[in-house]
mmCIF file of C-alpha atoms in Angstrom:
data_model
loop_
_atom_site.group_PDB
_atom_site.id
_atom_site.type_symbol
_atom_site.label_atom_id
_atom_site.label_comp_id
_atom_site.label_asym_id
_atom_site.label_seq_id
_atom_site.Cartn_x
_atom_site.Cartn_y
_atom_site.Cartn_z
ATOM 1 C CA MET A 1 26.716 -42.343 -23.702
ATOM 2 C CA LYS A 2 28.491 -39.055 -23.749
ATOM 3 C CA ASN A 3 26.303 -37.405 -26.204
ATOM 4 C CA ARG A 4 23.449 -38.503 -24.163
ATOM 5 C CA THR A 5 24.899 -36.935 -21.054
ATOM 6 C CA VAL A 6 25.420 -33.580 -22.890
ATOM 7 C CA TYR A 7 21.847 -33.629 -24.242
ATOM 8 C CA LEU A 8 20.492 -34.354 -20.766
ATOM 9 C CA ALA A 9 22.653 -31.447 -19.146
ATOM 10 C CA VAL A 10 21.288 -28.997 -21.864
ATOM 11 C CA ALA A 11 17.830 -30.146 -21.142
ATOM 12 C CA LEU A 12 17.873 -29.600 -17.424
ATOM 13 C CA ALA A 13 19.543 -26.222 -17.886
ATOM 14 C CA PHE A 14 16.823 -25.269 -20.239
ATOM 15 C CA ALA A 15 14.047 -26.640 -17.863
ATOM 16 C CA LEU A 16 15.586 -24.760 -15.024
ATOM 17 C CA ALA A 17 15.664 -21.559 -16.963
ATOM 18 C CA VAL A 18 11.932 -22.053 -17.928
ATOM 19 C CA PHE A 19 11.003 -22.933 -14.413
ATOM 20 C CA SER A 20 12.774 -19.893 -12.757
ATOM 21 C CA TYR A 21 11.095 -17.688 -15.380
ATOM 22 C CA PHE A 22 7.711 -19.173 -14.614
ATOM 23 C CA VAL A 23 8.335 -18.946 -10.792
ATOM 24 C CA TYR A 24 9.266 -15.061 -11.368
ATOM 25 C CA GLU A 25 6.149 -14.423 -13.390
ATOM 26 C CA ILE A 26 3.852 -16.037 -10.747
ATOM 27 C CA ARG A 27 6.028 -14.940 -7.668
ATOM 28 C CA THR A 28 3.083 -13.903 -5.612
ATOM 29 C CA ILE A 29 1.316 -16.997 -5.897
ATOM 30 C CA VAL A 30 4.568 -18.875 -5.138
ATOM 31 C CA LEU A 31 5.160 -16.579 -2.200
ATOM 32 C CA VAL A 32 1.671 -17.384 -0.738
ATOM 33 C CA LEU A 33 2.051 -20.965 -1.236
ATOM 34 C CA LEU A 34 5.565 -21.002 0.439
ATOM 35 C CA LEU A 35 4.035 -19.108 3.522
ATOM 36 C CA THR A 36 1.169 -21.558 3.799
ATOM 37 C CA MET A 37 3.551 -24.519 3.692
ATOM 38 C CA LEU A 38 5.770 -22.837 6.433
ATOM 39 C CA PHE A 39 2.780 -21.903 8.649
ATOM 40 C CA SER A 40 1.326 -25.496 8.252
ATOM 41 C CA ILE A 41 4.588 -27.012 9.294
ATOM 42 C CA ILE A 42 4.934 -24.770 12.301
ATOM 43 C CA ILE A 43 1.384 -25.166 13.549
ATOM 44 C CA SER A 44 1.217 -28.885 12.913
ATOM 45 C CA GLY A 45 3.765 -29.839 15.611
ATOM 46 C CA PRO A 46 1.460 -28.797 18.639
ATOM 47 C CA VAL A 47 -1.571 -29.981 16.689
ATOM 48 C CA ASP A 48 -0.109 -33.334 15.989
ATOM 49 C CA TYR A 49 0.842 -33.597 19.766
ATOM 50 C CA LEU A 50 -2.778 -32.933 20.776
ATOM 51 C CA ALA A 51 -4.040 -35.419 18.091
ATOM 52 C CA HIS A 52 -1.928 -38.038 19.670
ATOM 53 C CA ARG A 53 -3.568 -37.236 22.959
ATOM 54 C CA GLY A 54 -6.938 -37.901 21.407
ATOM 55 C CA LEU A 55 -8.046 -34.395 20.524
ATOM 56 C CA PRO A 56 -9.554 -33.864 17.054
ATOM 57 C CA ARG A 57 -7.435 -32.158 14.611
ATOM 58 C CA GLY A 58 -10.009 -29.261 14.089
ATOM 59 C CA LEU A 59 -10.299 -28.690 17.726
ATOM 60 C CA GLY A 60 -6.599 -28.916 18.279
ATOM 61 C CA ILE A 61 -5.852 -26.031 15.659
ATOM 62 C CA LEU A 62 -8.410 -24.007 17.463
ATOM 63 C CA VAL A 63 -6.530 -24.593 20.774
ATOM 64 C CA VAL A 64 -3.211 -23.849 19.242
ATOM 65 C CA LEU A 65 -4.361 -20.619 17.620
ATOM 66 C CA GLY A 66 -6.104 -19.492 20.751
ATOM 67 C CA VAL A 67 -2.995 -20.114 22.865
ATOM 68 C CA LEU A 68 -0.687 -18.126 20.226
ATOM 69 C CA ALA A 69 -3.457 -15.380 20.385
ATOM 70 C CA GLY A 70 -3.175 -15.433 24.191
ATOM 71 C CA VAL A 71 0.566 -15.330 24.190
ATOM 72 C CA PHE A 72 0.690 -12.339 21.808
ATOM 73 C CA TRP A 73 -2.092 -10.618 23.984
ATOM 74 C CA LEU A 74 0.039 -11.170 27.135
ATOM 75 C CA GLY A 75 3.089 -9.963 25.419
ATOM 76 C CA GLY A 76 1.410 -6.844 24.266
ATOM 77 C CA VAL A 77 0.014 -6.118 27.744
ATOM 78 C CA ALA A 78 3.358 -6.338 29.235
ATOM 79 C CA VAL A 79 5.623 -4.821 26.670
ATOM 80 C CA ALA A 80 3.307 -2.809 24.293
ATOM 81 C CA PRO A 81 2.757 0.040 26.639
ATOM 82 C CA VAL A 82 6.418 0.538 27.296
ATOM 83 C CA VAL A 83 7.369 0.184 23.513
ATOM 84 C CA GLU A 84 4.502 2.647 22.724
ATOM 85 C CA ARG A 85 5.769 5.240 25.063
ATOM 86 C CA GLN A 86 9.268 4.922 23.848
ATOM 87 C CA ALA A 87 8.220 4.864 20.254
ATOM 88 C CA ARG A 88 6.128 8.325 21.026
ATOM 89 C CA GLU A 89 9.013 9.792 22.815
ATOM 90 C CA LEU A 90 11.515 8.902 20.057
ATOM 91 C CA VAL A 91 9.288 10.732 17.451
ATOM 92 C CA GLN A 92 8.896 13.748 19.635
ATOM 93 C CA ASN A 93 12.562 14.010 20.389
ATOM 94 C CA PHE A 94 13.689 13.079 16.885
ATOM 95 C CA PRO A 95 14.468 16.899 15.851
ATOM 96 C CA ALA A 96 16.752 17.182 19.040
ATOM 97 C CA LEU A 97 18.384 13.901 18.342
ATOM 98 C CA LEU A 98 19.129 14.852 14.849
ATOM 99 C CA SER A 99 20.698 18.184 16.073
ATOM 100 C CA GLN A 100 22.881 16.315 18.614
ATOM 101 C CA ALA A 101 23.840 14.014 15.632
ATOM 102 C CA GLU A 102 24.517 17.084 13.490
ATOM 103 C CA GLY A 103 26.715 18.498 16.175
ATOM 104 C CA PHE A 104 28.657 15.236 16.473
ATOM 105 C CA ALA A 105 29.133 15.054 12.758
ATOM 106 C CA ASN A 106 30.478 18.709 12.718
ATOM 107 C CA ARG A 107 32.981 17.743 15.198
ATOM 108 C CA VAL A 108 34.116 14.621 13.453
ATOM 109 C CA GLN A 109 34.293 16.805 10.307
ATOM 110 C CA ASN A 110 36.508 19.377 12.180
ATOM 111 C CA PHE A 111 38.717 16.732 13.703
ATOM 112 C CA PHE A 112 39.387 14.593 10.593
ATOM 113 C CA GLY A 113 38.774 17.308 7.870
ATOM 114 C CA VAL A 114 35.979 15.223 6.294
ATOM 115 C CA ASP A 115 33.273 17.101 4.359
ATOM 116 C CA LEU A 116 29.938 15.424 5.170
ATOM 117 C CA GLY A 117 27.932 17.865 2.973
ATOM 118 C CA GLY A 118 25.581 18.937 5.701
ATOM 119 C CA PHE A 119 23.066 15.981 4.901
ATOM 120 C CA LEU A 120 22.257 15.863 8.791
ATOM 121 C CA GLN A 121 20.748 19.251 8.857
ATOM 122 C CA PRO A 122 17.376 18.916 10.362
ATOM 123 C CA GLN A 123 15.912 21.653 8.452
ATOM 124 C CA ARG A 124 17.232 20.318 5.214
ATOM 125 C CA LEU A 125 16.041 16.748 6.073
ATOM 126 C CA SER A 126 12.684 18.026 6.950
ATOM 127 C CA GLU A 127 12.488 19.955 3.541
ATOM 128 C CA THR A 128 13.499 16.779 1.772
ATOM 129 C CA ILE A 129 10.701 14.764 3.279
ATOM 130 C CA SER A 130 8.085 17.276 2.994
ATOM 131 C CA GLY A 131 9.117 17.701 -0.789
ATOM 132 C CA ALA A 132 8.878 14.014 -1.339
ATOM 133 C CA LEU A 133 5.360 14.010 0.185
ATOM 134 C CA SER A 134 3.845 16.983 -0.963
ATOM 135 C CA GLY A 135 4.405 16.491 -4.719
ATOM 136 C CA ASP A 136 2.106 13.544 -5.029
ATOM 137 C CA THR A 137 0.501 12.904 -1.627
ATOM 138 C CA PHE A 138 -2.538 11.205 -2.981
ATOM 139 C CA ASN A 139 -0.593 8.705 -4.968
ATOM 140 C CA VAL A 140 1.638 8.057 -1.864
ATOM 141 C CA VAL A 141 -1.240 7.457 0.337
ATOM 142 C CA ALA A 142 -2.968 5.307 -2.345
ATOM 143 C CA ASN A 143 0.022 3.203 -2.877
ATOM 144 C CA ILE A 144 0.453 2.605 0.819
ATOM 145 C CA GLY A 145 -3.172 1.722 1.253
ATOM 146 C CA GLY A 146 -2.982 -0.676 -1.720
ATOM 147 C CA SER A 147 0.063 -2.382 -0.384
ATOM 148 C CA ILE A 148 -1.618 -2.704 2.993
ATOM 149 C CA ALA A 149 -4.840 -4.131 1.531
ATOM 150 C CA ASN A 150 -2.886 -6.545 -0.781
ATOM 151 C CA GLY A 151 -0.590 -7.794 2.108
ATOM 152 C CA LEU A 152 -3.775 -8.344 4.252
ATOM 153 C CA SER A 153 -5.568 -10.323 1.462
ATOM 154 C CA LEU A 154 -2.558 -12.403 0.909
ATOM 155 C CA ALA A 155 -2.130 -13.080 4.702
ATOM 156 C CA LEU A 156 -5.773 -14.093 4.808
ATOM 157 C CA VAL A 157 -5.515 -16.508 1.995
ATOM 158 C CA ALA A 158 -2.343 -18.023 3.655
ATOM 159 C CA LEU A 159 -4.223 -18.336 6.955
ATOM 160 C CA ILE A 160 -7.255 -20.067 5.526
ATOM 161 C CA GLY A 161 -4.901 -22.371 3.391
ATOM 162 C CA THR A 162 -2.941 -23.170 6.553
ATOM 163 C CA ILE A 163 -5.952 -24.084 8.708
ATOM 164 C CA TYR A 164 -7.387 -26.440 6.095
ATOM 165 C CA LEU A 165 -3.856 -28.015 5.290
ATOM 166 C CA VAL A 166 -3.322 -28.660 9.044
ATOM 167 C CA ILE A 167 -6.716 -30.072 9.697
ATOM 168 C CA ARG A 168 -6.496 -32.629 6.827
ATOM 169 C CA PRO A 169 -2.917 -33.080 5.704
ATOM 170 C CA ALA A 170 -3.343 -36.750 4.750
ATOM 171 C CA PRO A 171 -5.063 -36.392 1.557
ATOM 172 C CA LEU A 172 -2.613 -33.890 0.160
ATOM 173 C CA VAL A 173 0.503 -35.847 1.399
ATOM 174 C CA ASN A 174 -0.917 -39.149 0.075
ATOM 175 C CA GLY A 175 -1.747 -37.465 -3.286
ATOM 176 C CA PHE A 176 1.817 -36.041 -3.669
ATOM 177 C CA VAL A 177 3.314 -39.478 -2.759
ATOM 178 C CA SER A 178 1.038 -41.199 -5.314
ATOM 179 C CA PHE A 179 2.909 -39.395 -8.034
ATOM 180 C CA PHE A 180 6.107 -41.571 -7.451
ATOM 181 C CA PRO A 181 6.311 -45.405 -8.183
ATOM 182 C CA ALA A 182 4.990 -47.664 -5.494
ATOM 183 C CA GLU A 183 8.379 -49.110 -4.563
ATOM 184 C CA ARG A 184 9.791 -45.509 -3.856
ATOM 185 C CA ARG A 185 6.972 -44.190 -1.949
ATOM 186 C CA PRO A 186 8.358 -45.308 1.629
ATOM 187 C CA ARG A 187 11.356 -43.433 0.640
ATOM 188 C CA VAL A 188 9.381 -40.306 -0.380
ATOM 189 C CA ARG A 189 7.641 -40.433 3.021
ATOM 190 C CA GLU A 190 10.729 -40.554 4.866
ATOM 191 C CA ILE A 191 12.219 -37.737 3.116
ATOM 192 C CA LEU A 192 9.091 -35.657 3.780
ATOM 193 C CA THR A 193 9.351 -36.491 7.511
ATOM 194 C CA LYS A 194 12.769 -35.279 7.516
ATOM 195 C CA LEU A 195 11.904 -32.077 5.782
ATOM 196 C CA TYR A 196 8.978 -31.608 8.277
ATOM 197 C CA GLY A 197 11.195 -32.152 11.210
ATOM 198 C CA THR A 198 13.932 -29.921 10.067
ATOM 199 C CA VAL A 199 11.701 -26.896 9.463
ATOM 200 C CA GLN A 200 10.165 -27.326 12.924
ATOM 201 C CA ARG A 201 13.440 -27.611 14.849
ATOM 202 C CA TRP A 202 14.749 -24.536 12.969
ATOM 203 C CA PHE A 203 11.690 -22.562 13.788
ATOM 204 C CA LEU A 204 11.784 -23.587 17.456
ATOM 205 C CA GLY A 205 15.617 -22.736 17.614
ATOM 206 C CA GLN A 206 14.900 -19.395 15.598
ATOM 207 C CA LEU A 207 12.316 -18.294 18.056
ATOM 208 C CA THR A 208 14.256 -19.054 21.125
ATOM 209 C CA THR A 209 17.214 -17.069 19.685
ATOM 210 C CA MET A 210 15.009 -14.043 18.852
ATOM 211 C CA VAL A 211 13.611 -14.082 22.344
ATOM 212 C CA LEU A 212 16.913 -14.266 24.041
ATOM 213 C CA ILE A 213 18.569 -11.810 21.738
ATOM 214 C CA GLY A 214 15.726 -9.223 22.390
ATOM 215 C CA VAL A 215 16.013 -9.667 26.209
ATOM 216 C CA LEU A 216 19.762 -9.463 26.344
ATOM 217 C CA SER A 217 19.743 -6.494 24.045
ATOM 218 C CA ALA A 218 17.116 -4.614 26.191
ATOM 219 C CA ILE A 219 19.065 -5.540 29.484
ATOM 220 C CA ALA A 220 22.502 -4.345 28.042
ATOM 221 C CA PHE A 221 21.215 -1.129 26.519
ATOM 222 C CA SER A 222 19.311 -0.324 29.806
ATOM 223 C CA ILE A 223 22.527 -0.796 31.860
ATOM 224 C CA ILE A 224 24.544 1.287 29.367
ATOM 225 C CA GLY A 225 21.824 4.036 29.567
ATOM 226 C CA VAL A 226 20.864 4.115 25.879
ATOM 227 C CA PRO A 227 17.559 5.902 25.231
ATOM 228 C CA PHE A 228 14.588 3.767 24.210
ATOM 229 C CA ALA A 229 16.231 0.563 25.436
ATOM 230 C CA VAL A 230 13.138 -1.755 25.378
ATOM 231 C CA LEU A 231 12.167 -0.507 21.958
ATOM 232 C CA LEU A 232 15.635 -1.276 20.670
ATOM 233 C CA GLY A 233 15.562 -4.765 22.301
ATOM 234 C CA VAL A 234 12.152 -5.653 20.639
ATOM 235 C CA PHE A 235 13.398 -4.211 17.279
ATOM 236 C CA GLY A 236 16.620 -6.293 17.642
ATOM 237 C CA GLY A 237 14.649 -9.360 18.575
ATOM 238 C CA LEU A 238 12.420 -9.166 15.712
ATOM 239 C CA VAL A 239 14.956 -8.541 13.093
ATOM 240 C CA ALA A 240 17.109 -11.395 14.478
ATOM 241 C CA PHE A 241 14.689 -13.540 12.322
ATOM 242 C CA VAL A 242 16.922 -12.713 9.445
ATOM 243 C CA PRO A 243 20.394 -14.231 10.122
ATOM 244 C CA PHE A 244 23.567 -12.012 9.532
ATOM 245 C CA ILE A 245 21.792 -9.088 8.059
ATOM 246 C CA GLY A 246 19.253 -8.681 11.016
ATOM 247 C CA PRO A 247 21.587 -8.252 13.901
ATOM 248 C CA THR A 248 23.708 -5.728 11.941
ATOM 249 C CA ILE A 249 20.414 -3.717 11.074
ATOM 250 C CA ALA A 250 19.604 -3.733 14.786
ATOM 251 C CA VAL A 251 22.751 -2.429 16.169
ATOM 252 C CA ILE A 252 22.749 0.763 13.848
ATOM 253 C CA PRO A 253 19.783 2.639 15.517
ATOM 254 C CA ALA A 254 21.424 1.787 18.875
ATOM 255 C CA ILE A 255 24.665 3.158 18.065
ATOM 256 C CA LEU A 256 23.146 6.345 16.476
ATOM 257 C CA LEU A 257 21.195 6.923 19.700
ATOM 258 C CA ALA A 258 24.218 6.224 21.800
ATOM 259 C CA LEU A 259 26.313 8.757 19.758
ATOM 260 C CA SER A 260 23.484 11.468 20.682
ATOM 261 C CA GLU A 261 24.636 10.879 24.312
ATOM 262 C CA SER A 262 28.435 10.413 24.007
ATOM 263 C CA PRO A 263 30.945 8.561 21.826
ATOM 264 C CA VAL A 264 31.874 6.250 24.819
ATOM 265 C CA GLN A 265 28.451 5.200 25.197
ATOM 266 C CA ALA A 266 28.457 4.207 21.433
ATOM 267 C CA ILE A 267 31.537 2.303 22.127
ATOM 268 C CA TRP A 268 29.827 0.440 25.056
ATOM 269 C CA VAL A 269 26.831 -0.425 22.685
ATOM 270 C CA LEU A 270 29.315 -1.973 20.033
ATOM 271 C CA VAL A 271 31.004 -3.880 22.918
ATOM 272 C CA ALA A 272 27.569 -5.147 24.193
ATOM 273 C CA TYR A 273 26.533 -6.212 20.621
ATOM 274 C CA LEU A 274 29.736 -8.150 20.038
ATOM 275 C CA ALA A 275 29.189 -9.839 23.530
ATOM 276 C CA ILE A 276 25.620 -10.727 22.619
ATOM 277 C CA GLN A 277 26.606 -12.069 19.304
ATOM 278 C CA ALA A 278 29.421 -14.189 20.852
ATOM 279 C CA VAL A 279 26.799 -15.568 23.352
ATOM 280 C CA GLU A 280 24.402 -16.330 20.472
ATOM 281 C CA SER A 281 27.083 -18.001 18.421
ATOM 282 C CA ASN A 282 28.906 -20.020 21.010
ATOM 283 C CA VAL A 283 25.990 -20.860 23.597
ATOM 284 C CA ILE A 284 22.492 -20.120 22.109
ATOM 285 C CA GLN A 285 23.069 -21.385 18.701
ATOM 286 C CA PRO A 286 24.859 -24.663 19.685
ATOM 287 C CA ILE A 287 22.070 -25.502 22.211
ATOM 288 C CA VAL A 288 18.846 -24.517 20.411
ATOM 289 C CA MET A 289 20.055 -25.442 16.902
ATOM 290 C CA SER A 290 21.968 -28.696 17.897
ATOM 291 C CA GLN A 291 19.328 -30.897 16.081
ATOM 292 C CA ALA A 292 18.595 -28.748 13.155
ATOM 293 C CA VAL A 293 20.363 -28.930 9.820
ATOM 294 C CA GLU A 294 23.732 -27.075 9.776
ATOM 295 C CA LEU A 295 23.891 -24.573 7.073
ATOM 296 C CA HIS A 296 27.109 -22.921 5.584
ATOM 297 C CA PRO A 297 27.019 -18.922 6.068
ATOM 298 C CA ALA A 298 27.792 -18.503 2.370
ATOM 299 C CA VAL A 299 24.992 -20.571 1.333
ATOM 300 C CA VAL A 300 22.516 -18.779 3.738
ATOM 301 C CA VAL A 301 23.729 -15.405 2.440
ATOM 302 C CA PHE A 302 23.017 -16.301 -1.193
ATOM 303 C CA GLY A 303 19.751 -17.735 -0.156
ATOM 304 C CA LEU A 304 18.752 -14.364 1.316
ATOM 305 C CA LEU A 305 19.919 -12.568 -1.783
ATOM 306 C CA ILE A 306 17.949 -14.569 -4.089
ATOM 307 C CA MET A 307 14.730 -14.740 -1.933
ATOM 308 C CA GLY A 308 14.919 -11.003 -1.131
ATOM 309 C CA THR A 309 15.418 -10.170 -4.967
ATOM 310 C CA LEU A 310 12.430 -12.375 -5.837
ATOM 311 C CA PHE A 311 9.936 -11.744 -2.974
ATOM 312 C CA GLY A 312 11.195 -8.703 -1.264
ATOM 313 C CA PHE A 313 11.353 -8.688 2.696
ATOM 314 C CA VAL A 314 8.959 -11.665 3.111
ATOM 315 C CA GLY A 315 11.416 -13.557 0.973
ATOM 316 C CA LEU A 316 14.099 -12.880 3.677
ATOM 317 C CA LEU A 317 11.811 -14.646 6.259
ATOM 318 C CA LEU A 318 11.530 -17.752 3.948
ATOM 319 C CA ALA A 319 15.258 -17.977 2.936
ATOM 320 C CA VAL A 320 16.709 -20.125 5.815
ATOM 321 C CA PRO A 321 13.958 -22.599 5.927
ATOM 322 C CA LEU A 322 13.887 -22.942 2.214
ATOM 323 C CA VAL A 323 17.645 -23.290 2.005
ATOM 324 C CA ALA A 324 17.432 -26.027 4.853
ATOM 325 C CA ALA A 325 14.774 -27.888 3.022
ATOM 326 C CA ILE A 326 16.894 -27.746 -0.287
ATOM 327 C CA GLN A 327 19.936 -29.004 1.640
ATOM 328 C CA VAL A 328 17.921 -32.099 3.072
ATOM 329 C CA LEU A 329 16.697 -32.837 -0.325
ATOM 330 C CA THR A 330 20.115 -32.529 -2.075
ATOM 331 C CA ARG A 331 21.656 -34.805 0.674
ATOM 332 C CA GLU A 332 18.735 -37.421 0.515
ATOM 333 C CA LEU A 333 18.196 -37.502 -3.122
ATOM 334 C CA TRP A 334 21.643 -36.842 -4.547
ATOM 335 C CA VAL A 335 24.554 -37.065 -2.151
ATOM 336 C CA LYS A 336 23.582 -40.573 -0.735
ATOM 337 C CA ARG A 337 23.052 -41.717 -4.148
ATOM 338 C CA MET A 338 26.573 -40.762 -5.279
ATOM 339 C CA ASP A 339 28.048 -42.328 -2.046
ATOM 340 C CA ARG A 340 26.573 -45.620 -2.981
ATOM 341 C CA ILE A 341 28.061 -45.641 -6.554
ATOM 342 C CA GLY A 342 31.632 -45.649 -5.232
ATOM 343 C CA THR A 343 34.234 -44.828 -2.525
ATOM 344 C CA ASP A 344 36.222 -41.630 -2.561
ATOM 345 C CA PRO A 345 40.024 -42.675 -2.868
ATOM 346 C CA ALA A 346 41.077 -39.438 -1.082
ATOM 347 C CA PRO A 347 38.303 -38.357 1.341
ATOM 348 C CA PRO A 348 38.679 -35.103 3.315
ATOM 349 C CA ALA A 349 39.872 -35.434 6.767
ATOM 350 C CA PRO A 350 37.002 -35.400 9.293
ATOM 351 C CA ARG A 351 36.426 -32.200 11.097
ATOM 352 C CA ALA A 352 36.655 -32.263 14.782
ATOM 353 C CA LYS A 353 33.341 -31.825 16.335
ATOM 354 C CA PRO A 354 33.197 -29.175 18.969
ATOM 355 C CA ARG A 355 31.891 -30.244 22.234
ATOM 356 C CA HIS A 356 28.331 -29.478 23.202
ATOM 357 C CA PRO A 357 28.211 -26.539 25.445
ATOM 358 C CA THR A 358 25.860 -28.435 27.882
ATOM 359 C CA LYS A 359 28.492 -31.196 28.026
ATOM 360 C CA ARG A 360 31.172 -28.871 28.870
ATOM 361 C CA PHE A 361 29.051 -27.184 31.563
ATOM 362 C CA SER A 362 28.120 -30.688 33.191
ATOM 363 C CA ARG A 363 31.838 -31.591 33.081
ATOM 364 C CA ALA A 364 33.004 -28.349 34.831
ATOM 365 C CA TRP A 365 30.178 -28.787 37.517
ATOM 366 C CA ARG A 366 31.340 -32.396 38.175
ATOM 367 C CA ALA A 367 34.854 -31.152 38.584
ATOM 368 C CA LEU A 368 33.670 -28.336 40.856
ATOM 369 C CA LYS A 369 31.730 -30.686 42.932
ATOM 370 C CA GLY A 370 34.797 -33.014 43.294
ATOM 371 C CA LEU A 371 37.012 -30.093 44.499
ATOM 372 C CA PHE A 372 34.545 -29.296 47.239
ATOM 373 C CA ARG A 373 34.379 -32.865 48.266
ATOM 374 C CA SER A 374 38.079 -33.264 48.611
#
């Protein structure tokens, strides 16, 4: 029995190594497949709702895509002109901002005695960029054009696959379930349903978080007086899709632009960033993510590292839903099975579950009304 366990462990490790190598070799195909599955799960929610209301799935997906296009168009009409104007001003004022940053760096150098090497000199930076581009301009343009064409073609394949998968999901789901023994197929369908619901709830919560962070950042930066506040807010909301890393990246340009005005303004930007993160962690996340799977930050960080290494920037977008799906599979297929085998003689003490923010607010509101009545 012991030798059999050892052989099984070696076989599983070898199979995992071969599978990892295979995935790495066809990572582009795997990336498109994961994107298609993610988009399908996201779009299937409203399409399923419309189908339950009697609307055919083909017409339902057209309605959903039309509504999404309308939302993006309205958002573009409302925000795009301001963002475009501020982006144009940022490009025009970049040399002056760089000169101000150089002056601040020189003052820091004189105060602390730190040698920054003159890397912020506008002329030197311009010469570096010009030298990098002028040496092989044609190859640079060709590489950029090829990357854009390749990205658009993969996005088109993912979009077409998503449409067909959402219109007729039953044959694929039934085909996948048929690979399992008949007595286990209800359990497989149950696990697939949990995966489906987890990813949908994660996306809705993440989308809400992005919008709120973008709006709060734009308002805070406008009050502080940071240049290009709306542009920075939009950028902060977009990169908030990547947990932990995104918010940190978003605050860097805001601090640099604030430093071009005054160090005090940069301090206020940092305070606003910490306040927004506190609101996001203690209010937004518990409310919008209360029904989604809870992920440990260390697991999310390593998931981001692995997916970013394998698939680049797009992998960062897929890391969290993939980690959430793996956690659901691990819990349903392994942890519950181990729990049925026996009982832990010394289980860890249960962690006190924090109160839901809405319950705390409702309790405080009832206490306030009782105070006024008395």
